[in-house]
Amino acid sequence: MASQFSSKSAGSSLADLPKSNVFTSKLPPDPAFETPASSHSAPRQTLGPRLVKGALYTFVRPEPAEEPELLGISPRAMEDLGLQSGEEQTAEFRELVSGNKFYWDEEKGGIYPWAQCYGGWQFGVWAGQLGDGRAISLFESINPETKTRYELQLKGAGRTPYSRFADGQAVLRSSIREYIVSEALNALGVPTTRALSLTLLPKSKVLRERIEPGAIVARFAESWLRIGTFDLLHARGDRDTIRKVATFLAEDVFQGWESLPAAVPLGKDQSTAAVDNPSRGVSRDEIQEHQGVEENRFTRLYREIARRNAKTVAAWQAYGFMNGVLNTDNTSLYGLSIDYGPFAFMDNFDPQYTPNHDDHFLRYCYKNQPSIIWWNLVRLGECLGELLGAGRDVDKEDFVKDGLTEESAETAVKHAEKLIERTGEEFRTVFLNEYKRLMGRRLGLKTQKESDFQELFSEMLDTLEALELDFNHFFRRLSKLSLAKIETEEDRKAVAPIFFHIEGFGGIGYTEDSAKDRIAKWLNSWRLRILEDWGTDHDAERQRAMEAVNPNFVARGWILDEVIERVERKGDREILGRVMQMALNPFEDEWGLDKDEEERFCGDVPRFKRAMMCSCSS
Ligand code: AMP
Ligand code: MG
């Protein structure tokens, strides 16, 4: 197996790792299989596709895997879960991550695996019940040191009641992509679901456009709940369960109601600082009234979800990442990047770019991501609408039992609309603050100035777009540029080509001279801002600060394609370990692995492999 690394803390064995099943013990199961035993005694094929109502999940075991081959693990994931390094060599680990083991038996009980039920809006259209069609959760792990609880699940582990017309499997190709990008995004500091391991199922034959090998990614997250979870309950008018799931989220996924943003008066006296730094510690019953619209605890929960997603989408924009299919079932309530299909990192900067081959209207293209996430959050607002709109009556017995009356409905709807609108302002503010913070950091700035947005960010992006230059390379090359080299106009023009591709630049209407001119002009604005923030004697420090946030290695489409090709067709296993190590340490200059390969992967993207697209088939 490809390279292993020792983890910092000792960690525990899989057997000793504390495990829980808070999710299945607090939320309602599929009424057709109310207990693990009833599911376990049912033939596997009876757990196939059907409609499941009034439930958050179905108990369902993974399909046994024949001769699974562990292809790789993420050492960082092992560490974060609290597993000791070397544990991946054990039969127990290999059986677990391939779906051949779970911690339950008929006599002693334990934790039975489950698949979640949810729905979703896909490309703006209501799609009905979806659910974990090929993902099966095994248990929640608790890191003994950090106490962080993660739900560990296998993607590609067989059919479930939520598989609809599909086979419950995942192909090796898409599994490699998810395995690497999950860990790559995490290393960049972008909130994401994680990947522990990649297992090949050599005996499987999965039919997509062609027959392909199947695989399983063992992945984990603080929560796999999605906006689509609420969408389905809302579509079915299941008020009780909506309230239950919202309460579960606040109390068992987040750190309790008190940890959510305090009720903040917005409106006339709205201050950005107040919005972005809400004081914590508001008691459960504390309700603040503003302009006649009250924020109860469910509104604060809604705001927390919106704020988290605002920060995550800001990080996508700042690092040029696109999910590719931002349906509500792929939008996490915990604010994680989730469900990796036709995702990509930006090569040449192009705001209209989408990696999704089937997205003909560019609904999920780069520049639309923030507004699409907000669109999804409005759907969530509608699901929670009655809880938001009820204000301080939210715990009154009549309301809990029967909901709004005809008289109370009109005001409640108005209130809910107002609260959603106000959360929209907050989403925008949090998004912009985070985007500016990350972009400022990527450009080496220590302070923020009003004029940065226009003069530095926008002008830089317009230049990259106009000259068809690479987004992430630009930041890395800028990090390494010393101010001494760009003191005069002549100097700046002379260094401008470091941002070019091997074959030069693209775009229409530029000559070599005017292209260099445009870059030189921007470099001067940037240089002056750096001098303002750092003075003249700290350039080495500034360069180090920039290198620590601007990756040298980016998990780009063309690299993932090469990895897939080599693993699948050439039987190469080592490449996976090397690319994982680069993905986990993206800010290094070199990794001591394979120098030529490192340089190739971090260098200019081969001309015809830029801005690749994928289909949704996975
Ligand atoms: P996605 O486009 O990956 O977000 O998937 C949308 C829905 O289709 C989810 O409910 C998935 O679980 C389900 N799905 C996708 N591929 C498969 C498959 N091969 N087998 C079963 N369900 C699948
Ligand atoms: Mg999905």
XYZ file of C-alpha atoms and ligand atoms in Angstrom:
642
model
C 0.000 0.000 0.000
C 1.185 3.505 -0.822
C 3.003 5.665 1.651
C 2.044 5.740 5.297
C 2.858 8.502 7.727
C 3.040 8.481 11.453
C 0.408 10.569 13.158
C 1.208 13.009 15.935
C -0.930 11.716 18.753
C -0.977 8.044 19.622
C -4.626 7.456 18.806
C -6.619 4.337 19.592
C -7.476 1.135 17.804
C -10.680 0.826 15.869
C -12.084 -1.509 18.504
C -11.338 0.967 21.305
C -12.547 4.062 19.473
C -15.629 5.352 21.314
C -18.713 4.910 19.127
C -22.261 6.175 19.348
C -25.533 6.247 17.438
C -27.117 9.466 18.632
C -28.708 9.971 15.210
C -30.631 6.705 15.154
C -31.456 6.806 18.840
C -33.080 10.249 18.680
C -34.721 10.341 15.254
C -37.562 8.225 13.851
C -36.706 5.055 11.858
C -38.419 3.691 8.786
C -41.672 2.149 10.145
C -41.159 -0.920 7.927
C -38.012 -1.843 9.851
C -38.325 -0.250 13.241
C -35.524 -2.208 14.864
C -32.100 -3.413 13.741
C -33.266 -6.998 14.239
C -36.219 -6.592 11.881
C -33.963 -5.191 9.192
C -31.256 -7.750 9.797
C -33.601 -10.699 9.420
C -35.001 -9.345 6.152
C -33.401 -10.652 2.937
C -31.031 -7.995 1.568
C -33.075 -7.477 -1.612
C -36.188 -6.514 0.349
C -34.328 -3.396 1.443
C -34.534 -1.964 -2.065
C -36.186 1.208 -3.409
C -39.562 2.428 -2.129
C -41.142 5.484 -0.528
C -40.373 5.882 3.157
C -42.558 8.212 5.223
C -42.301 9.752 8.664
C -38.692 8.610 8.983
C -35.211 10.034 8.869
C -33.500 6.751 8.001
C -33.752 3.021 7.435
C -31.630 0.415 9.204
C -29.744 -1.278 6.381
C -26.487 -3.224 6.274
C -23.796 -2.829 3.637
C -23.632 -5.372 0.847
C -20.769 -7.815 1.587
C -17.686 -7.069 -0.504
C -15.720 -9.797 -2.278
C -11.926 -9.611 -2.042
C -11.795 -5.878 -1.318
C -8.440 -4.166 -1.815
C -7.572 -1.174 0.338
C -5.984 1.320 -2.050
C -5.214 4.133 0.326
C -5.964 6.004 3.503
C -5.680 9.620 4.549
C -3.261 9.834 7.483
C -4.795 13.200 8.408
C -8.220 11.586 8.576
C -6.907 8.801 10.811
C -5.504 11.431 13.120
C -8.663 13.521 13.188
C -10.793 10.485 13.948
C -8.419 9.537 16.759
C -7.224 6.296 15.138
C -3.681 5.110 15.683
C -1.410 5.007 12.692
C -0.883 1.453 11.470
C -4.484 0.566 12.282
C -5.132 0.486 8.536
C -2.972 -2.651 8.351
C -5.407 -4.611 10.487
C -8.028 -6.976 9.129
C -10.638 -5.203 11.269
C -10.022 -1.856 9.581
C -10.037 -3.335 6.087
C -13.235 -5.250 6.745
C -14.918 -2.214 8.217
C -14.130 0.217 5.389
C -15.170 -2.296 2.729
C -18.572 -2.986 4.257
C -17.819 -6.451 5.635
C -18.029 -5.504 9.264
C -20.225 -3.501 11.561
C -20.598 -3.323 15.296
C -23.861 -5.176 15.896
C -24.911 -8.733 16.452
C -28.189 -10.429 17.291
C -27.196 -11.383 20.805
C -25.318 -8.375 22.065
C -26.879 -5.659 19.960
C -24.621 -2.673 19.287
C -24.851 -0.120 16.497
C -26.707 -1.067 13.335
C -25.896 0.746 10.054
C -28.411 3.102 8.457
C -29.175 5.099 5.323
C -30.682 8.589 5.542
C -33.936 9.686 3.975
C -34.067 13.107 2.315
C -35.423 14.883 -0.748
C -34.248 17.787 -2.802
C -34.609 20.517 -5.358
C -32.511 19.510 -8.355
C -31.703 22.213 -10.911
C -34.559 24.285 -9.501
C -37.135 21.495 -9.787
C -38.659 19.544 -6.903
C -37.351 15.964 -7.161
C -39.242 14.251 -4.322
C -37.660 11.551 -2.172
C -33.954 10.952 -2.762
C -31.949 9.770 0.256
C -28.737 7.818 0.691
C -29.051 5.617 -2.364
C -25.578 4.203 -2.008
C -24.235 5.588 1.251
C -24.593 3.622 4.473
C -23.561 5.042 7.839
C -21.813 2.653 10.238
C -21.589 4.561 13.519
C -20.588 7.881 15.024
C -17.018 7.962 16.230
C -15.857 10.178 19.030
C -12.249 11.324 18.982
C -11.102 10.551 22.536
C -8.936 13.688 22.670
C -10.883 16.378 20.844
C -14.288 14.813 21.592
C -15.370 15.653 18.040
C -18.130 13.345 16.900
C -18.180 12.196 13.291
C -20.641 10.016 11.418
C -18.659 7.452 9.431
C -20.277 6.195 6.263
C -19.466 4.058 3.243
C -20.283 5.396 -0.195
C -20.890 2.669 -2.751
C -21.908 -0.012 -0.239
C -25.024 -1.338 -1.956
C -28.682 -0.586 -2.542
C -30.942 0.947 0.068
C -34.620 1.966 0.084
C -33.332 5.254 -1.380
C -31.555 3.862 -4.451
C -34.470 4.648 -6.788
C -33.579 3.209 -10.211
C -29.846 2.925 -9.518
C -27.490 0.179 -8.334
C -26.156 1.463 -5.010
C -22.595 1.343 -6.271
C -19.911 3.921 -6.953
C -17.287 3.591 -9.675
C -13.577 3.765 -8.927
C -13.225 6.904 -11.070
C -15.577 9.084 -9.013
C -14.430 7.490 -5.759
C -10.819 8.518 -6.426
C -12.028 12.049 -7.106
C -14.040 12.283 -3.874
C -11.288 10.626 -1.822
C -8.674 13.161 -2.893
C -10.716 16.331 -3.075
C -12.259 15.887 0.390
C -8.812 15.865 1.938
C -7.483 18.562 -0.407
C -10.246 21.011 0.527
C -9.787 20.295 4.213
C -6.072 21.022 3.905
C -6.940 24.377 2.309
C -9.140 25.187 5.297
C -12.401 24.841 3.375
C -15.143 23.178 5.469
C -15.844 19.784 3.928
C -16.861 16.206 4.528
C -13.767 14.037 4.851
C -12.395 10.824 3.390
C -10.745 8.118 5.480
C -10.063 5.448 2.883
C -10.505 4.193 -0.645
C -11.245 0.511 -1.277
C -11.386 -1.177 -4.656
C -13.991 -3.871 -5.256
C -12.148 -5.891 -7.890
C -14.982 -8.366 -8.391
C -17.611 -5.737 -9.073
C -18.698 -4.736 -12.547
C -20.540 -1.456 -12.528
C -22.373 -0.372 -15.635
C -22.166 3.304 -16.538
C -21.318 4.432 -20.086
C -19.080 1.360 -19.994
C -18.389 -1.390 -17.454
C -16.197 -0.032 -14.695
C -14.710 -1.265 -11.436
C -16.567 -0.294 -8.273
C -15.091 1.181 -5.115
C -16.009 2.358 -1.644
C -14.968 5.587 0.010
C -15.207 5.559 3.809
C -16.133 9.157 4.513
C -17.064 11.096 7.618
C -18.639 14.352 8.691
C -19.944 16.062 11.807
C -23.333 15.677 10.157
C -24.670 14.364 6.858
C -27.964 16.255 7.223
C -28.808 18.400 4.212
C -31.274 21.120 3.313
C -32.983 18.323 1.369
C -33.686 16.572 4.686
C -36.072 19.366 5.623
C -37.354 19.761 2.052
C -38.821 16.271 2.041
C -40.499 16.648 5.444
C -41.901 20.002 4.354
C -43.230 18.613 1.074
C -45.047 15.930 3.086
C -46.361 18.383 5.655
C -44.579 16.516 8.457
C -44.441 19.366 11.023
C -43.588 17.190 14.002
C -40.525 15.711 12.402
C -39.333 19.109 11.135
C -39.378 20.329 14.712
C -37.633 17.175 15.898
C -34.837 17.439 13.327
C -34.349 21.158 13.981
C -34.064 20.442 17.699
C -31.681 17.554 17.033
C -29.497 19.821 14.909
C -29.279 22.518 17.564
C -28.847 20.220 20.543
C -26.922 17.257 19.160
C -25.061 18.493 16.094
C -24.272 22.075 17.055
C -23.202 22.773 20.618
C -26.689 23.456 21.992
C -29.147 26.355 21.521
C -26.921 28.664 23.548
C -24.119 28.277 21.024
C -26.216 29.698 18.189
C -26.001 33.381 17.193
C -27.738 35.671 19.640
C -30.822 37.474 18.463
C -29.340 40.544 16.801
C -31.412 43.582 15.986
C -30.962 44.277 12.298
C -32.527 46.985 10.223
C -32.009 50.725 10.588
C -29.067 50.538 12.928
C -27.563 47.432 11.409
C -23.859 47.325 11.929
C -21.646 44.929 10.065
C -19.506 44.315 13.099
C -22.496 43.332 15.168
C -23.714 40.977 12.494
C -20.404 39.269 12.074
C -19.603 38.997 15.749
C -22.831 38.176 17.477
C -22.283 37.815 21.155
C -22.875 34.237 22.202
C -24.566 32.996 25.323
C -28.182 33.990 24.917
C -30.467 31.907 27.078
C -33.005 29.565 25.577
C -35.982 31.774 26.277
C -34.404 35.069 25.573
C -36.176 36.668 22.676
C -35.400 39.992 21.229
C -38.006 42.058 19.560
C -37.152 44.300 16.667
C -39.486 46.191 14.397
C -42.220 43.922 15.671
C -40.512 40.766 14.360
C -39.184 38.432 16.994
C -36.334 36.007 16.663
C -36.991 32.770 18.499
C -34.469 29.963 18.827
C -35.418 28.392 15.496
C -34.602 31.657 13.759
C -31.225 31.624 15.430
C -30.726 28.067 14.181
C -31.650 29.166 10.652
C -29.165 32.026 10.903
C -26.407 29.704 12.072
C -26.949 27.452 9.045
C -26.965 30.473 6.730
C -23.796 31.920 8.273
C -21.916 28.642 7.976
C -22.879 28.234 4.356
C -21.959 31.862 3.638
C -18.442 31.203 4.905
C -18.081 27.980 2.979
C -19.207 29.447 -0.328
C -16.874 32.411 0.286
C -14.005 29.933 0.621
C -15.043 28.236 -2.651
C -14.978 31.588 -4.406
C -11.631 32.549 -2.903
C -10.002 29.243 -3.912
C -11.796 28.803 -7.233
C -13.679 25.662 -6.274
C -16.945 24.602 -7.876
C -19.196 21.846 -6.552
C -20.932 21.487 -9.937
C -24.300 20.238 -8.608
C -25.542 22.573 -5.906
C -28.954 21.000 -5.461
C -30.521 21.298 -2.003
C -29.725 17.638 -1.320
C -26.078 18.572 -1.831
C -26.183 21.543 0.543
C -25.106 20.697 4.073
C -26.908 22.018 7.142
C -23.561 21.986 8.925
C -22.096 24.182 6.173
C -19.752 21.594 4.685
C -18.765 21.111 1.068
C -20.569 17.844 0.399
C -21.273 15.250 -2.319
C -18.514 15.325 -4.853
C -19.678 14.687 -8.393
C -18.529 16.859 -11.301
C -16.633 19.330 -9.083
C -13.514 21.209 -10.187
C -10.977 23.795 -9.226
C -10.710 26.713 -11.598
C -7.823 26.652 -14.081
C -7.978 29.850 -16.185
C -10.193 32.344 -14.434
C -13.621 32.279 -16.016
C -16.641 33.269 -13.920
C -19.004 31.456 -16.299
C -17.201 28.154 -15.977
C -19.020 25.091 -14.701
C -17.378 21.669 -14.563
C -20.790 20.044 -15.004
C -21.152 18.909 -18.578
C -24.931 18.585 -18.209
C -25.548 22.049 -16.760
C -26.532 23.710 -20.012
C -27.943 26.834 -18.379
C -24.812 27.338 -16.233
C -27.007 27.334 -13.143
C -24.124 26.103 -10.990
C -21.260 27.986 -12.626
C -18.594 29.696 -10.510
C -20.140 33.124 -10.306
C -23.601 31.797 -9.452
C -22.535 29.754 -6.427
C -23.209 32.369 -3.722
C -26.671 33.205 -5.038
C -27.515 29.527 -5.540
C -26.563 28.718 -1.963
C -28.845 31.541 -0.892
C -31.620 30.196 -3.134
C -31.222 26.851 -1.343
C -31.301 28.602 2.027
C -34.580 30.258 1.077
C -36.010 26.778 0.468
C -34.818 25.939 4.003
C -36.474 29.113 5.290
C -39.740 27.912 3.776
C -39.405 24.538 5.503
C -38.802 26.234 8.834
C -41.287 29.017 8.002
C -43.935 28.254 10.590
C -41.312 27.838 13.338
C -39.705 31.149 12.412
C -42.970 33.012 11.957
C -44.569 31.804 15.194
C -42.171 33.984 17.183
C -42.637 33.620 20.925
C -45.690 31.371 20.447
C -43.484 28.623 19.114
C -43.743 26.581 22.330
C -47.465 27.158 22.993
C -49.304 23.885 23.246
C -51.871 24.683 20.555
C -49.229 25.724 18.101
C -47.022 22.714 18.776
C -50.008 20.425 18.298
C -51.970 22.027 15.471
C -49.788 24.715 13.955
C -50.965 28.130 12.927
C -54.614 29.058 12.984
C -56.295 30.950 10.191
C -56.005 34.174 12.209
C -52.389 33.749 13.224
C -51.217 32.541 9.812
C -51.222 35.892 8.058
C -48.972 37.619 10.586
C -46.739 34.582 10.945
C -46.157 34.384 7.199
C -45.239 38.075 7.117
C -42.881 37.592 10.042
C -41.240 34.568 8.490
C -40.739 36.438 5.227
C -39.169 39.322 7.086
C -36.872 37.019 9.030
C -35.776 35.190 5.905
C -35.112 38.491 4.176
C -33.106 39.703 7.143
C -31.125 36.456 7.185
C -30.438 37.117 3.518
C -28.778 40.418 4.459
C -26.765 38.615 7.090
C -25.776 35.885 4.605
C -24.555 38.562 2.218
C -22.593 40.379 4.905
C -20.962 37.238 6.274
C -20.184 36.057 2.736
C -18.576 39.353 1.752
C -16.591 39.677 4.965
C -15.231 36.173 4.628
C -14.514 36.564 0.922
C -12.637 39.818 1.550
C -10.739 38.288 4.435
C -9.615 35.288 2.378
C -8.798 37.265 -0.759
C -6.920 39.867 1.273
C -4.937 37.085 2.911
C -4.216 35.444 -0.424
C -2.868 38.783 -1.695
C -0.674 39.215 1.367
C -2.625 42.079 2.922
C -2.780 42.545 6.661
C -5.468 45.206 6.691
C -8.622 45.815 4.710
C -9.327 48.971 2.769
C -12.557 49.967 1.099
C -10.733 50.427 -2.203
C -9.184 46.913 -2.218
C -12.269 45.290 -3.639
C -12.270 47.356 -6.806
C -8.618 48.176 -7.275
C -7.082 44.868 -6.281
C -9.634 42.050 -6.334
C -11.809 43.051 -9.289
C -8.986 44.378 -11.404
C -6.949 41.228 -10.792
C -9.856 38.947 -11.704
C -10.702 41.002 -14.797
C -7.081 40.814 -15.897
C -6.895 37.039 -15.403
C -10.141 36.632 -17.308
C -9.144 38.928 -20.148
C -5.741 37.288 -20.617
C -6.985 33.748 -19.888
C -4.522 33.161 -17.080
C -4.527 30.581 -14.329
C -6.289 31.604 -11.118
C -4.419 29.583 -8.486
C -1.020 29.846 -10.168
C -1.378 33.596 -10.091
C -1.502 33.693 -6.284
C 1.354 31.228 -5.822
C 3.607 33.060 -8.258
C 2.726 36.388 -6.694
C 3.629 34.959 -3.271
C 7.138 34.251 -4.494
C 7.638 37.585 -6.205
C 9.924 39.866 -4.250
C 9.063 43.552 -4.075
C 12.650 44.406 -5.031
C 11.884 42.964 -8.463
C 8.959 45.273 -9.179
C 10.149 48.686 -8.113
C 10.058 50.399 -11.491
C 7.577 50.293 -14.336
C 10.238 48.621 -16.418
C 10.812 45.936 -13.761
C 7.125 45.245 -13.513
C 6.737 44.761 -17.238
C 9.746 42.505 -17.243
C 8.320 40.179 -14.574
C 4.750 40.148 -15.934
C 5.328 37.000 -18.054
C 5.795 34.877 -14.907
C 1.993 34.769 -14.859
C 1.747 33.618 -18.482
C 1.271 30.065 -19.635
C 4.117 28.290 -21.390
C 2.563 29.326 -24.690
C 1.892 32.871 -23.493
C -1.510 34.380 -22.817
C -4.930 34.230 -24.445
C -7.840 36.569 -24.935
C -8.785 38.848 -27.753
C -7.271 42.209 -28.557
C -4.083 42.041 -26.518
C -0.550 42.366 -27.813
C 2.409 41.102 -25.804
C 3.099 44.686 -24.818
C -0.423 45.625 -23.751
C -0.787 42.361 -21.812
C 2.395 43.083 -19.875
C 1.252 46.652 -19.354
C -1.996 45.592 -17.787
C -0.305 43.194 -15.380
C 2.422 45.752 -14.569
C -0.194 48.339 -13.688
C -1.928 45.955 -11.311
C 1.400 44.935 -9.783
C 2.043 48.550 -8.930
C -1.269 48.972 -7.070
C -0.542 45.728 -5.246
C 3.045 46.749 -4.410
C 1.876 50.013 -2.874
C -0.677 48.206 -0.707
C 1.941 45.696 0.441
C 4.285 48.530 1.373
C 1.473 50.171 3.300
C 0.812 46.973 5.271
C 4.339 45.601 5.713
C 6.761 48.495 5.254
C 9.986 47.951 3.364
C 11.851 45.496 5.574
C 9.539 42.552 5.889
C 9.286 41.199 2.399
C 10.533 37.710 3.237
C 7.960 37.466 5.996
C 5.234 38.667 3.628
C 6.251 36.017 1.104
C 6.091 33.282 3.728
C 2.667 34.446 4.893
C 1.387 34.303 1.315
C 2.910 30.906 0.583
C 1.152 29.528 3.651
C -2.267 30.328 2.177
C -1.670 29.974 -1.572
C -1.372 26.319 -2.545
C 1.351 25.019 -4.796
C -0.617 21.815 -5.312
C -4.270 22.024 -6.387
C -6.330 18.868 -7.021
C -7.197 19.843 -10.565
C -9.301 17.844 -12.999
C -6.415 16.879 -15.253
C -4.360 15.526 -12.345
C -7.263 13.483 -11.004
C -7.783 12.131 -14.519
C -4.177 11.028 -14.711
C -4.408 9.366 -11.290
C -7.575 7.526 -12.371
C -5.975 6.375 -15.609
C -2.884 5.086 -13.826
C -4.741 3.331 -11.007
C -7.420 1.849 -13.224
C -5.550 0.879 -16.369
C -1.950 0.574 -15.316
C -2.385 -0.988 -11.887
C -0.351 1.833 -10.343
C -1.109 2.125 -6.616
C 1.773 4.337 -5.554
C 0.473 7.421 -7.327
C -2.502 7.565 -4.969
C -0.286 7.847 -1.912
C 1.859 10.531 -3.497
C -1.054 12.662 -4.635
C -2.726 12.276 -1.242
C 0.433 13.527 0.429
C 0.542 16.535 -1.884
C -3.149 17.216 -1.300
C -2.665 17.054 2.468
C 0.291 19.457 2.350
C -0.588 21.758 -0.528
C 1.577 24.698 0.503
C 4.934 22.919 0.270
C 7.445 23.685 -2.479
C 8.415 20.036 -2.742
C 7.479 16.767 -1.125
C 10.524 14.563 -1.642
C 8.476 12.034 -3.613
C 9.009 12.197 -7.363
C 10.525 15.504 -8.365
C 9.527 15.442 -12.031
C 5.978 14.472 -11.213
C 5.695 17.115 -8.493
C 6.859 19.792 -10.906
C 4.517 18.604 -13.610
C 1.491 18.531 -11.272
C 2.257 21.991 -9.891
C 3.240 23.498 -13.221
C 1.329 24.861 -16.167
C -1.852 22.936 -16.941
C -1.417 21.208 -20.320
C -3.239 23.378 -22.806
C -5.934 20.941 -23.827
C -6.597 19.741 -20.307
C -7.752 23.063 -18.909
C -11.322 23.620 -17.700
C -12.321 20.012 -18.117
C -15.899 18.908 -17.674
C -17.483 15.762 -16.242
C -20.869 14.188 -16.605
C -22.982 13.400 -13.551
C -22.544 9.642 -14.061
C -20.599 8.295 -11.152
P -26.103 13.008 -6.472
O -26.365 13.561 -7.817
O -24.837 12.203 -6.367
O -26.223 14.020 -5.379
O -27.234 11.920 -6.205
C -28.599 12.233 -6.192
C -29.362 11.070 -5.607
O -29.182 9.897 -6.378
C -28.956 10.702 -4.191
O -30.124 10.331 -3.517
C -28.040 9.525 -4.403
O -27.987 8.682 -3.284
C -28.686 8.840 -5.580
N -27.723 8.058 -6.375
C -26.774 8.519 -7.229
N -26.096 7.501 -7.774
C -26.607 6.362 -7.261
C -26.326 4.968 -7.429
N -25.389 4.550 -8.258
N -27.067 4.103 -6.727
C -28.036 4.521 -5.887
N -28.361 5.796 -5.691
C -27.649 6.712 -6.363
Mg -26.206 14.059 -3.417
